[in-house]
CSV table of C-alpha atoms and ligand atoms in Angstrom, one decimal:
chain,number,residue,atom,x,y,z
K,21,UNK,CA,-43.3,19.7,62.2
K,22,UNK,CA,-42.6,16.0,61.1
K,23,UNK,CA,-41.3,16.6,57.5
K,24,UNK,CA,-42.7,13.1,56.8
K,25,UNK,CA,-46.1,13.2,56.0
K,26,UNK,CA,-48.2,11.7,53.7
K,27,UNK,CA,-48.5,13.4,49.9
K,28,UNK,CA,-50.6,12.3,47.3
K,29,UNK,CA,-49.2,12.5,44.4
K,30,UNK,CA,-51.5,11.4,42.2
K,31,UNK,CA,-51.9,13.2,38.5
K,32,UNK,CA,-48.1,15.1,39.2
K,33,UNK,CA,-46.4,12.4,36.8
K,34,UNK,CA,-45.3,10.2,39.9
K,35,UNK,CA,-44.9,6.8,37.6
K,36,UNK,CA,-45.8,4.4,40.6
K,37,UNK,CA,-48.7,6.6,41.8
K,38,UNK,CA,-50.2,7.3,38.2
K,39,UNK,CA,-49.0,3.8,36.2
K,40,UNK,CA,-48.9,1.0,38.5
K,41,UNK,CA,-52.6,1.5,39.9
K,42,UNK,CA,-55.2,-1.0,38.9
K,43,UNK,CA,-58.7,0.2,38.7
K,44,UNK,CA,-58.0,2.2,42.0
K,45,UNK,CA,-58.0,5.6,41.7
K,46,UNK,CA,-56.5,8.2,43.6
K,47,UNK,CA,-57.0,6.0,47.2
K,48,UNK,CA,-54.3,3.8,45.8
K,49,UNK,CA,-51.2,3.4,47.7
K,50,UNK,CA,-48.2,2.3,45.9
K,51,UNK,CA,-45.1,1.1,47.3
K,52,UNK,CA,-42.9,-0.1,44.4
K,53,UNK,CA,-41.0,2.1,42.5
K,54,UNK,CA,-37.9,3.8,44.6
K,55,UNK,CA,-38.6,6.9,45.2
K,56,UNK,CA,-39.9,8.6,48.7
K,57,UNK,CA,-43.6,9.7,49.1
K,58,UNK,CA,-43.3,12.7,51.0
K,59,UNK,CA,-41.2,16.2,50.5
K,60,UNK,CA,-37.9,16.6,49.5
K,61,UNK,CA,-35.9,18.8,52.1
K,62,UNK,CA,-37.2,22.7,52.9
K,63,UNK,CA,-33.6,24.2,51.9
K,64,UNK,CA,-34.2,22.5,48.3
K,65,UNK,CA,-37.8,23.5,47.4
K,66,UNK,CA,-36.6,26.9,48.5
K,67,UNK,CA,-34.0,27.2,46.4
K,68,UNK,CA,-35.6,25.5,43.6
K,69,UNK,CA,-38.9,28.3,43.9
K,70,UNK,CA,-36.2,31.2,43.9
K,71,UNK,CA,-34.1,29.9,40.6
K,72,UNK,CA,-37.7,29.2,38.9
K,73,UNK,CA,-39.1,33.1,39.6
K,74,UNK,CA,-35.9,34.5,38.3
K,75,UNK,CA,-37.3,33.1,35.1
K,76,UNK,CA,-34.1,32.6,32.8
K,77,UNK,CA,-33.3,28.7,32.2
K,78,UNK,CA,-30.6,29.2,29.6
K,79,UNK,CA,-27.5,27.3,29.4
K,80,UNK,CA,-25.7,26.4,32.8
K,81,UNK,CA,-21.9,24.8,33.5
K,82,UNK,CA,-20.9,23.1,36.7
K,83,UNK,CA,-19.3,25.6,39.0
K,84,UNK,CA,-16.5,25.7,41.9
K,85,UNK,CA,-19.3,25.7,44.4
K,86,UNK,CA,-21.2,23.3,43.3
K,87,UNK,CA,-18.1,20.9,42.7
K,88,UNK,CA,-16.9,22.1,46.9
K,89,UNK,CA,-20.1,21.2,47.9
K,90,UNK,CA,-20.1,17.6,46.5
K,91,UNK,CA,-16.3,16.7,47.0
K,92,UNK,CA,-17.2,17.9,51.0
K,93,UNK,CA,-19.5,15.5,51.3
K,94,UNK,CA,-17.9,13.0,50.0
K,95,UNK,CA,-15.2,14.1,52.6
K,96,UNK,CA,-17.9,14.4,55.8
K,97,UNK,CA,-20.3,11.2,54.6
K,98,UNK,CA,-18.2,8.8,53.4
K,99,UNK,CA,-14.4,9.9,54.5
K,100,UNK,CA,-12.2,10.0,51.3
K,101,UNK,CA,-10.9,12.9,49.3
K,102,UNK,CA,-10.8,13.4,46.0
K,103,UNK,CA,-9.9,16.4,43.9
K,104,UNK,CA,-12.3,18.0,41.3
K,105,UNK,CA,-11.0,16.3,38.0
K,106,UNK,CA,-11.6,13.2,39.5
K,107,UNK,CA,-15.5,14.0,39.7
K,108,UNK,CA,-17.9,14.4,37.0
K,109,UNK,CA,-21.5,14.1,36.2
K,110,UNK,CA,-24.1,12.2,34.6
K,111,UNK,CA,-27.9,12.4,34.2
K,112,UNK,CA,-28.4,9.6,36.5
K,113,UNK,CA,-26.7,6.7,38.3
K,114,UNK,CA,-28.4,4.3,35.3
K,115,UNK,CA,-27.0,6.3,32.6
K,116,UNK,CA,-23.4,6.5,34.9
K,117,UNK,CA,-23.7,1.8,34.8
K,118,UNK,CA,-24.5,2.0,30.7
K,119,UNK,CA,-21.6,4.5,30.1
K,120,UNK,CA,-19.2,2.1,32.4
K,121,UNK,CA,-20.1,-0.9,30.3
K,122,UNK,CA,-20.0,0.8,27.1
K,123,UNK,CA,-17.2,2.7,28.1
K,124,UNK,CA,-15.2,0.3,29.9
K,125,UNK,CA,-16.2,-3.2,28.0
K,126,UNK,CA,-16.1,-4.5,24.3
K,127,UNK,CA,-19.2,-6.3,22.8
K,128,UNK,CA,-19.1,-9.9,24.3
K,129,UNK,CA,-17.6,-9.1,26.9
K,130,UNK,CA,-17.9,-10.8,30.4
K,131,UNK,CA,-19.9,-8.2,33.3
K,132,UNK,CA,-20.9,-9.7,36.4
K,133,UNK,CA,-23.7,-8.8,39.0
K,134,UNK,CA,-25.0,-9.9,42.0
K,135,UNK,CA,-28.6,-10.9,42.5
K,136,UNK,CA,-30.9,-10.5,43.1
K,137,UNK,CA,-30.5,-6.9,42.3
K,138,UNK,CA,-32.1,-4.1,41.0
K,139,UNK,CA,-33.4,-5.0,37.5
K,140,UNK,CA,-31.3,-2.1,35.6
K,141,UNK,CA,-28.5,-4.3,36.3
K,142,UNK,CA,-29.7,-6.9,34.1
K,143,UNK,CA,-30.2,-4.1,31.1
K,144,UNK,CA,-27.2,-2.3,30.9
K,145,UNK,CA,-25.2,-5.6,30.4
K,146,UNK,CA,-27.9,-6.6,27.7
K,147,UNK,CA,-28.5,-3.5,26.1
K,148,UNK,CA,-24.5,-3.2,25.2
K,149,UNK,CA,-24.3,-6.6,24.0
K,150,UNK,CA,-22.4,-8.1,26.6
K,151,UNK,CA,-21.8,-11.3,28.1
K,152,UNK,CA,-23.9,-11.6,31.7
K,153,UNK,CA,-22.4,-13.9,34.4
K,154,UNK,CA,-24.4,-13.7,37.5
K,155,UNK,CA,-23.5,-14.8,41.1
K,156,UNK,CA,-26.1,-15.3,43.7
K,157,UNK,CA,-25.8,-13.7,46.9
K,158,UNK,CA,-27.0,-16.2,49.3
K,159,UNK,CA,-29.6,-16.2,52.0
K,160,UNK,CA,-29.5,-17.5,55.4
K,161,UNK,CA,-32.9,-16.9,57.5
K,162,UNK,CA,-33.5,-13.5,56.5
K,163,UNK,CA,-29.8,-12.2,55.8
K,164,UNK,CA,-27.4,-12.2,52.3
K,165,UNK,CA,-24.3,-12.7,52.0
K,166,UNK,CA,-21.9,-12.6,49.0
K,167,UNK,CA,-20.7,-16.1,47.8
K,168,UNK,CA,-17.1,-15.1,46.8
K,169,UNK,CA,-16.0,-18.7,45.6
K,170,UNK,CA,-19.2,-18.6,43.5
K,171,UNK,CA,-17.7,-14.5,42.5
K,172,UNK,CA,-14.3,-15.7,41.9
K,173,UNK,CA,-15.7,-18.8,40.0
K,174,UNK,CA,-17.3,-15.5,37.8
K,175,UNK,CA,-13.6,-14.1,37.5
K,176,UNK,CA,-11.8,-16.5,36.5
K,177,UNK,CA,-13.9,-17.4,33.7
K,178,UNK,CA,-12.7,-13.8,32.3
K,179,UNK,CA,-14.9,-11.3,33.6
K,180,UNK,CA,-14.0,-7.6,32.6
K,181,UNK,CA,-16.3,-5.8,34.7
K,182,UNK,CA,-17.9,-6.1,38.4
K,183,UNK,CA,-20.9,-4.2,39.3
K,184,UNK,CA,-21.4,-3.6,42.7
K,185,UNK,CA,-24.6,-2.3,44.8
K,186,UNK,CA,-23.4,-0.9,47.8
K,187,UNK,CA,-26.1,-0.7,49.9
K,188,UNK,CA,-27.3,-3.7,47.9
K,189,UNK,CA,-31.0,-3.3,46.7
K,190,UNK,CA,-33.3,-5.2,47.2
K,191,UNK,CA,-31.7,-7.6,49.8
K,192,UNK,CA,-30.8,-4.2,52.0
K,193,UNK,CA,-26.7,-5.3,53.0
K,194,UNK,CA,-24.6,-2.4,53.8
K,195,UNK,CA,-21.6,-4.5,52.8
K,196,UNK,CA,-18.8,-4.3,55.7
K,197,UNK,CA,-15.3,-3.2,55.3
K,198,UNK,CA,-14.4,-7.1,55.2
K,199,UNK,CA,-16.3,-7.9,52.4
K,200,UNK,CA,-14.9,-5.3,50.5
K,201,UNK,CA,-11.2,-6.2,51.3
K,202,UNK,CA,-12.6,-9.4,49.9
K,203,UNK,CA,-14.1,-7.9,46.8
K,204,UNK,CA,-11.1,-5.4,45.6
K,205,UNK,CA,-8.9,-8.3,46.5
K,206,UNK,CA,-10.4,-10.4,43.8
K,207,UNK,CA,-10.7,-7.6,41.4
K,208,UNK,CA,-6.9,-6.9,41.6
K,209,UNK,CA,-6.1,-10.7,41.4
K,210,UNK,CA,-8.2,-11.2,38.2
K,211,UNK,CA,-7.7,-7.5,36.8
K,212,UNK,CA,-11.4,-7.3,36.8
K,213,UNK,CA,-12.8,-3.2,37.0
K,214,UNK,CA,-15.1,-2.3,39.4
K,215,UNK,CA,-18.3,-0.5,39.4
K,216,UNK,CA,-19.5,0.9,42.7
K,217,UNK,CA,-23.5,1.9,42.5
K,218,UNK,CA,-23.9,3.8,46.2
K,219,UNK,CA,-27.1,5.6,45.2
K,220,UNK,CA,-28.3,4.2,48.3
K,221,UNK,CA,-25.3,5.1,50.4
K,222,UNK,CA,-27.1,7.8,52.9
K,223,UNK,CA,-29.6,5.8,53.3
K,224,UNK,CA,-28.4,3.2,56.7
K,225,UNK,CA,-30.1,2.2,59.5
K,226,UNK,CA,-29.2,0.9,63.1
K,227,UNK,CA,-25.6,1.0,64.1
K,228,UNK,CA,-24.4,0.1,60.3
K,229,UNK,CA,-21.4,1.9,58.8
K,230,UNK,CA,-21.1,2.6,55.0
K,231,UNK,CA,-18.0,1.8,53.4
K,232,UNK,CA,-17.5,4.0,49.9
K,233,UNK,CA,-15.1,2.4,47.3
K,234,UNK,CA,-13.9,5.8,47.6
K,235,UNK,CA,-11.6,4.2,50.2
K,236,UNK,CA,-9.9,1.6,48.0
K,237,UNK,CA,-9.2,4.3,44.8
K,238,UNK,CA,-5.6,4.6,45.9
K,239,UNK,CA,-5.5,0.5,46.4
K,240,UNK,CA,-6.7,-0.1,43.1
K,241,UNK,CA,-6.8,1.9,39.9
K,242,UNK,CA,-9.8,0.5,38.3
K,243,UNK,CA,-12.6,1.4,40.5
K,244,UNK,CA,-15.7,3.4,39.3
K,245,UNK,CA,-18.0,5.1,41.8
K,246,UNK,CA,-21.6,6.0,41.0
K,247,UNK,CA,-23.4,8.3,43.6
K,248,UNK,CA,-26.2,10.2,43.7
K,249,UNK,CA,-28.5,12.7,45.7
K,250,UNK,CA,-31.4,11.0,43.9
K,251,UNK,CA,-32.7,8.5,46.4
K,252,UNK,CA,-31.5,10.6,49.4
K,253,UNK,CA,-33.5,13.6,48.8
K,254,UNK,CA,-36.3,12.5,46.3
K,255,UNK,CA,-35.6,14.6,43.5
K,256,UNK,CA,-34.5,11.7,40.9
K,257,UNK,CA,-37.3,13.0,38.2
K,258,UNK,CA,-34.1,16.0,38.5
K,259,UNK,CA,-31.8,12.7,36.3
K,260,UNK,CA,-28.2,13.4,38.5
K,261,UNK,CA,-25.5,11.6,39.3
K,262,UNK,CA,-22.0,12.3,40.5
K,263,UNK,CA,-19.3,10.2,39.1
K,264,UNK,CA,-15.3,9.9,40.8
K,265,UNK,CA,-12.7,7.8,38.8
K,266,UNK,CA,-9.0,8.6,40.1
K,267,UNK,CA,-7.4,6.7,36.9
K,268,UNK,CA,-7.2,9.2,33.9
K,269,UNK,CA,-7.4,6.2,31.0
K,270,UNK,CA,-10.4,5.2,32.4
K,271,UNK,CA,-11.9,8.7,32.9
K,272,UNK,CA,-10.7,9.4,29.5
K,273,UNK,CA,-12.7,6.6,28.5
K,274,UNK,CA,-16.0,7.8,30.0
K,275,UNK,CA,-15.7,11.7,29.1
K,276,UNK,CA,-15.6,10.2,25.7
K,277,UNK,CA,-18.6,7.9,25.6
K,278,UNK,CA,-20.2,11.2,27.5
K,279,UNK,CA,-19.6,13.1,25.0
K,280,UNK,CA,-20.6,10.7,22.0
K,281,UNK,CA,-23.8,10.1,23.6
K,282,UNK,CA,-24.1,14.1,23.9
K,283,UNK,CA,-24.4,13.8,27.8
K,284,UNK,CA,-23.9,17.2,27.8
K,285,UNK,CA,-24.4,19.2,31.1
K,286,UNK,CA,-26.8,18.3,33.5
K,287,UNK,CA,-30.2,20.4,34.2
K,288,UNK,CA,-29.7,23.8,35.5
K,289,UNK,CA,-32.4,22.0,38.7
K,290,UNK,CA,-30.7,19.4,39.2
K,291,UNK,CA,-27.5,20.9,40.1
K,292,UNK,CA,-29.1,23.7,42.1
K,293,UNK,CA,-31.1,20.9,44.2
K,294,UNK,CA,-27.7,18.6,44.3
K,295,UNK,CA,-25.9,21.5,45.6
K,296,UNK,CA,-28.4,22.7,48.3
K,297,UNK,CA,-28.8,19.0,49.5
K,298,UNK,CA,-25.0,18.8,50.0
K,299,UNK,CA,-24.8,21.7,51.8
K,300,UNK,CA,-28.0,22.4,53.8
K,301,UNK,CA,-29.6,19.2,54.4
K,302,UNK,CA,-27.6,17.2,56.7
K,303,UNK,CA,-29.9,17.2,59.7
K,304,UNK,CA,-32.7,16.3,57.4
K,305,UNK,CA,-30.4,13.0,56.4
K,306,UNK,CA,-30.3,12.0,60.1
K,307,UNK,CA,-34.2,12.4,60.9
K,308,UNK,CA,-35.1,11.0,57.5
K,309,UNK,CA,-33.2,7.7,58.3
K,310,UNK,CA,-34.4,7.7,61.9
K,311,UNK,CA,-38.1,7.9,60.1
K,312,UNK,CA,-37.3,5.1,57.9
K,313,UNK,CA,-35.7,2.7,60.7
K,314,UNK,CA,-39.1,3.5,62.6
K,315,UNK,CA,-41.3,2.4,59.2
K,316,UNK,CA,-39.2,-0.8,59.3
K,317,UNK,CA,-39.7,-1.7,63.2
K,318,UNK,CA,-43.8,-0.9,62.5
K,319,UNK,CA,-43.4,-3.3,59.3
K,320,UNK,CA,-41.4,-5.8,61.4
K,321,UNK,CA,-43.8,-5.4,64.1
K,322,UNK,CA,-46.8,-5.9,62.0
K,323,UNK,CA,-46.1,-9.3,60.5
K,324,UNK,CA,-44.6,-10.9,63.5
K,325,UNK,CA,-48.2,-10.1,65.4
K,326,UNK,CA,-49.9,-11.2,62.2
K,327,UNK,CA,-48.3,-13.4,59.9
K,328,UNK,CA,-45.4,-14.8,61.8
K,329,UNK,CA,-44.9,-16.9,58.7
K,330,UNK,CA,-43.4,-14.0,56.0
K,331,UNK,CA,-40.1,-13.3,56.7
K,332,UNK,CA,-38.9,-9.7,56.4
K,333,UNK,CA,-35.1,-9.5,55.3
K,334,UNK,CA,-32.7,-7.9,58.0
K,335,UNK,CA,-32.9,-4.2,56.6
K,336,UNK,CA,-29.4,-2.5,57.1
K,337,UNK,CA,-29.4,0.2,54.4
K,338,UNK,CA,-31.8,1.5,51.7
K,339,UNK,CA,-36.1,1.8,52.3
K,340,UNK,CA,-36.2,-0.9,50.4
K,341,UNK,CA,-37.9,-4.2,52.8
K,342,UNK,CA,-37.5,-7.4,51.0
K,343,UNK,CA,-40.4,-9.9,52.3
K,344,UNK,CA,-40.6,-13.3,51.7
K,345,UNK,CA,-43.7,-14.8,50.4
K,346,UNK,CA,-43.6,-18.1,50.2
K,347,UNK,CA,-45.8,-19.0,52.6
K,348,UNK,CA,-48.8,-17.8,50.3
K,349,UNK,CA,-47.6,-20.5,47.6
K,350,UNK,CA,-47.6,-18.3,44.8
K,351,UNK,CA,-45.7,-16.6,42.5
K,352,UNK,CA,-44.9,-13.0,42.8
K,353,UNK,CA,-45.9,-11.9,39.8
K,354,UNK,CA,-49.3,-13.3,40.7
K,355,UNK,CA,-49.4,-11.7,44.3
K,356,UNK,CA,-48.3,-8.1,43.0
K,357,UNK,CA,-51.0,-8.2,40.7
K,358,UNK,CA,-53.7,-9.6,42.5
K,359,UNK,CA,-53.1,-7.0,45.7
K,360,UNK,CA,-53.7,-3.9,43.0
K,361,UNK,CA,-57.0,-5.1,43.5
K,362,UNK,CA,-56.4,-4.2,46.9
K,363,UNK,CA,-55.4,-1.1,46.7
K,364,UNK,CA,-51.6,-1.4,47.1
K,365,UNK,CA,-48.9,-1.7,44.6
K,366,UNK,CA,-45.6,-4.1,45.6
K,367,UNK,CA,-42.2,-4.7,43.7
K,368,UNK,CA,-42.4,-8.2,41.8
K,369,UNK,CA,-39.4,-10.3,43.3
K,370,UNK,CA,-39.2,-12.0,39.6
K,371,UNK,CA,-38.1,-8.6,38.6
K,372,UNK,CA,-35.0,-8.8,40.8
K,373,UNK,CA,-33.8,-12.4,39.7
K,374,UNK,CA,-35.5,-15.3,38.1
K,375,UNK,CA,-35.0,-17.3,41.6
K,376,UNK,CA,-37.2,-14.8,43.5
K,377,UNK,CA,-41.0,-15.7,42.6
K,378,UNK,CA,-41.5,-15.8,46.6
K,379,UNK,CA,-40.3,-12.3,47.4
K,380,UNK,CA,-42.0,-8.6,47.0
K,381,UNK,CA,-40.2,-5.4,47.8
K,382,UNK,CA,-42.0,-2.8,49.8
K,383,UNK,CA,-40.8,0.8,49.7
K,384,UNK,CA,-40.9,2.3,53.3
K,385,UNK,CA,-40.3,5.9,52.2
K,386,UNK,CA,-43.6,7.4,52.8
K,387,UNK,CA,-45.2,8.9,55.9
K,388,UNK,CA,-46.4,6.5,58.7
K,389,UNK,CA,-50.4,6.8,58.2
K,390,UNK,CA,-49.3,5.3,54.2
K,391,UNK,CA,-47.4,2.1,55.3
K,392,UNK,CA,-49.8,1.5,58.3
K,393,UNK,CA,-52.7,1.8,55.3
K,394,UNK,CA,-50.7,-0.2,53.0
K,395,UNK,CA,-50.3,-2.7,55.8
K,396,UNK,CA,-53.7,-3.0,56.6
K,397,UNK,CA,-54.6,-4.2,52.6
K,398,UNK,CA,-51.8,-6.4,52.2
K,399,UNK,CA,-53.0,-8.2,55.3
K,400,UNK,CA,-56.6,-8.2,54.0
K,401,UNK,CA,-54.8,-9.9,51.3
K,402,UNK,CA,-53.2,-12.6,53.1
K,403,UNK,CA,-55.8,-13.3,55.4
K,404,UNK,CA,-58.2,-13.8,51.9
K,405,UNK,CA,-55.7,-16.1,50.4
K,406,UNK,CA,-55.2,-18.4,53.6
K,407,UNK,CA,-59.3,-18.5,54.3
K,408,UNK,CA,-59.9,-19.5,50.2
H,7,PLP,C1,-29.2,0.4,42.9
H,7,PLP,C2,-29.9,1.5,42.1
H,7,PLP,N1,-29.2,2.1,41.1
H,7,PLP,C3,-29.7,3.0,40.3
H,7,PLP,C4,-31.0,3.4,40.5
H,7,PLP,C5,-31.6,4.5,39.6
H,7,PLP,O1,-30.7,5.6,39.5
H,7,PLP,P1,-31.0,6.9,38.7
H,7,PLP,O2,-32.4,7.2,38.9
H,7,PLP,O3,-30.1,7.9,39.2
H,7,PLP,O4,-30.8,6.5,37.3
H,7,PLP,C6,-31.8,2.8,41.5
H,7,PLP,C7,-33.2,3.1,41.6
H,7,PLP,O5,-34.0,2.4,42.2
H,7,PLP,C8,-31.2,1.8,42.3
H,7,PLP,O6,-31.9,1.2,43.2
């Protein structure tokens, strides 16, 4: 059975299903927020049914087997070891980025991202009262690269803290082994720490490779890795993340602000599904990503025949399809809200980075019937606009 079908999830507290509609009801189709419309993995509903009929949900710790079960697949996904102390957990890969800058950073400070990126980015550096310094990544015909003049430029005006998004969201780079030679370089050079956000990391298509800074820990001492099972196997309303810092200082330094910020254990759930995931899911990885590479080629596909004139960014890792607008002549913010008359619900680009009025994001984790649906009213759209 094709484990990726379509689920409505309308009314079950799905915020992009139940928030972002318009005056649609439940035939609306939404596509922004990150998470996948169909099923997590068998193994984990299973386990999940069997821990809720036992029907005691009193206090839980993090076990040997549960800490096995991650550290092997950090070993078998990403290839680098690391022992248990070094791992520890937090109630989400956004809550992992605000403990790093409070953590790791003093008020004023200088933290650097990348965008256009994932808007958290922007908050966590905000939030704590720090100082943002952004470098663009730049675009060439459909593909981003870092601009590592324009990120050393970012360092040697005395930036404490990098974060990283490895695979990048929105703009869907698997960043190669080069460019992060490149990146840990600098960091050493201008003592700057480095915070890894991988949430996407299982998530690669075609014949990319994933490189974890899991690799570089014995290189440099002040990397931070944030990883989750969250976008992998849809179970982020579970709030999990799994941490690894190899430096003690710096571990010392998150375990406190975890324990000021009385981050106390994750959910009982949450570890369960994390566990089962890591230990009975792998096939279900491979297929899912094959499913998703398929949703992009249909998406490629589609707009080439139709509207040769949007360009879709070269998709290497995440579901995340970055699409360039500009050929309707207006501003994302506009578009997104004009096509939730439609029916369908897109990522603003201006969400992502000031610069990016003439891009919309289009999540491709849901079953094929959705997209080709979702599809079908976003060309509606265009083909409206064009004939105004
Ligand atoms: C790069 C990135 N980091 C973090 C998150 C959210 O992580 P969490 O739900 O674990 O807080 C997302 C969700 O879209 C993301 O794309």
């Amino acid at each position: 059975m094709n484990p990726f079908q379509s689920l409505n999830r309308f009314n079950t507290n799905a915020r992009k299903w139940d928030l972002d509609r318009g005056p649609f009801d439940e035939d609306f189709l939404p596509f922004s927020v990150a998470d996948s419309d169909y099923k997590s993995p068998k193994p984990i509903i299973d386990a999940l049914r069997e821990r809720v009929l036992h029907g005691a949900f009193g206090y839980n710790y993090i076990d040997i087997s549960y800490q096995q079960a991650v550290m092997n697949w950090f070993s078998r996904h990403y290839h680098f070891e690391v022992k248990s102390d070094e791992v520890f957990q937090s109630h989400g890969v956004v809550a992992a980025l605000y403990l790093a800058v409070k953590g790791l950073t003093k008020k004023q400070d200088k933290v650097v991202i990348q965008t256009p990126v994932y808007p958290r980015f922007f908050d966590v550096v905000y939030d704590n009262h720090r100082t943002l310094l952004i470098n663009k990544l730049k675009q060439n015909k459909g593909h981003y690269e870092m601009d590592f003049i324009g990120l050393e430029d970012t360092f040697k005006q005395g930036a404490k803290l990098f974060i990283l998004c490895n695979p990048h969201n929105p703009v869907g780079r698997v960043w190669t082994e080069q460019e992060l030679d490149q990146v840990v370089d600098l960091c050493k050079r201008y003592d700057v720490t480095l915070v890894s956000d991988e949430i996407h990391a299982d998530i690669i298509l075609g014949n990319h490779t994933f490189t974890s800074m899991g690799h570089y820990l014995d290189r440099y001492e002040k990397i931070m890795i944030c990883t989750s099972p969250n976008k992998t196997f849809n179970i982020a309303g579970l709030h999990l993340a799994n941490i690894i810092i190899r430096n003690p200082y710096m571990r010392e330094l998150i375990h406190h602000e975890l324990r000021v910020s009385h981050s106390c254990t994750p959910n009982l759930f949450a570890t369960l599904a994390c566990e089962v995931a890591y230990t009975a899911c792998d096939d279900w990885v491979i297929k899912q990503n094959k499913h998703i590479e398929k949703n992009y080629r249909l998406l490629k596909l589609f707009f080439q025949k139709r509207v040769p004139k949007l360009v879709i960014t070269a998709l290497e890792g995440t579901y995340l399809a970055w699409i360039n607008i500009a050929c309707l002549n207006k501003d994302s913010t506009l578009v997104t809200k004009e096509l939730l008359d439609y029916g369908i619900g897109l990522s603003d680009g201006n969400k992502f980075d000031p610069d990016s009025k003439d891009y919309v994001r289009m999540n491709l984790a849901c079953s094929k019937a959705q997209l080709e649906a979702g599809l079908e009213r976003f060309y509606q759209y265009i083909l409206d606009q064009t004939q105004a």
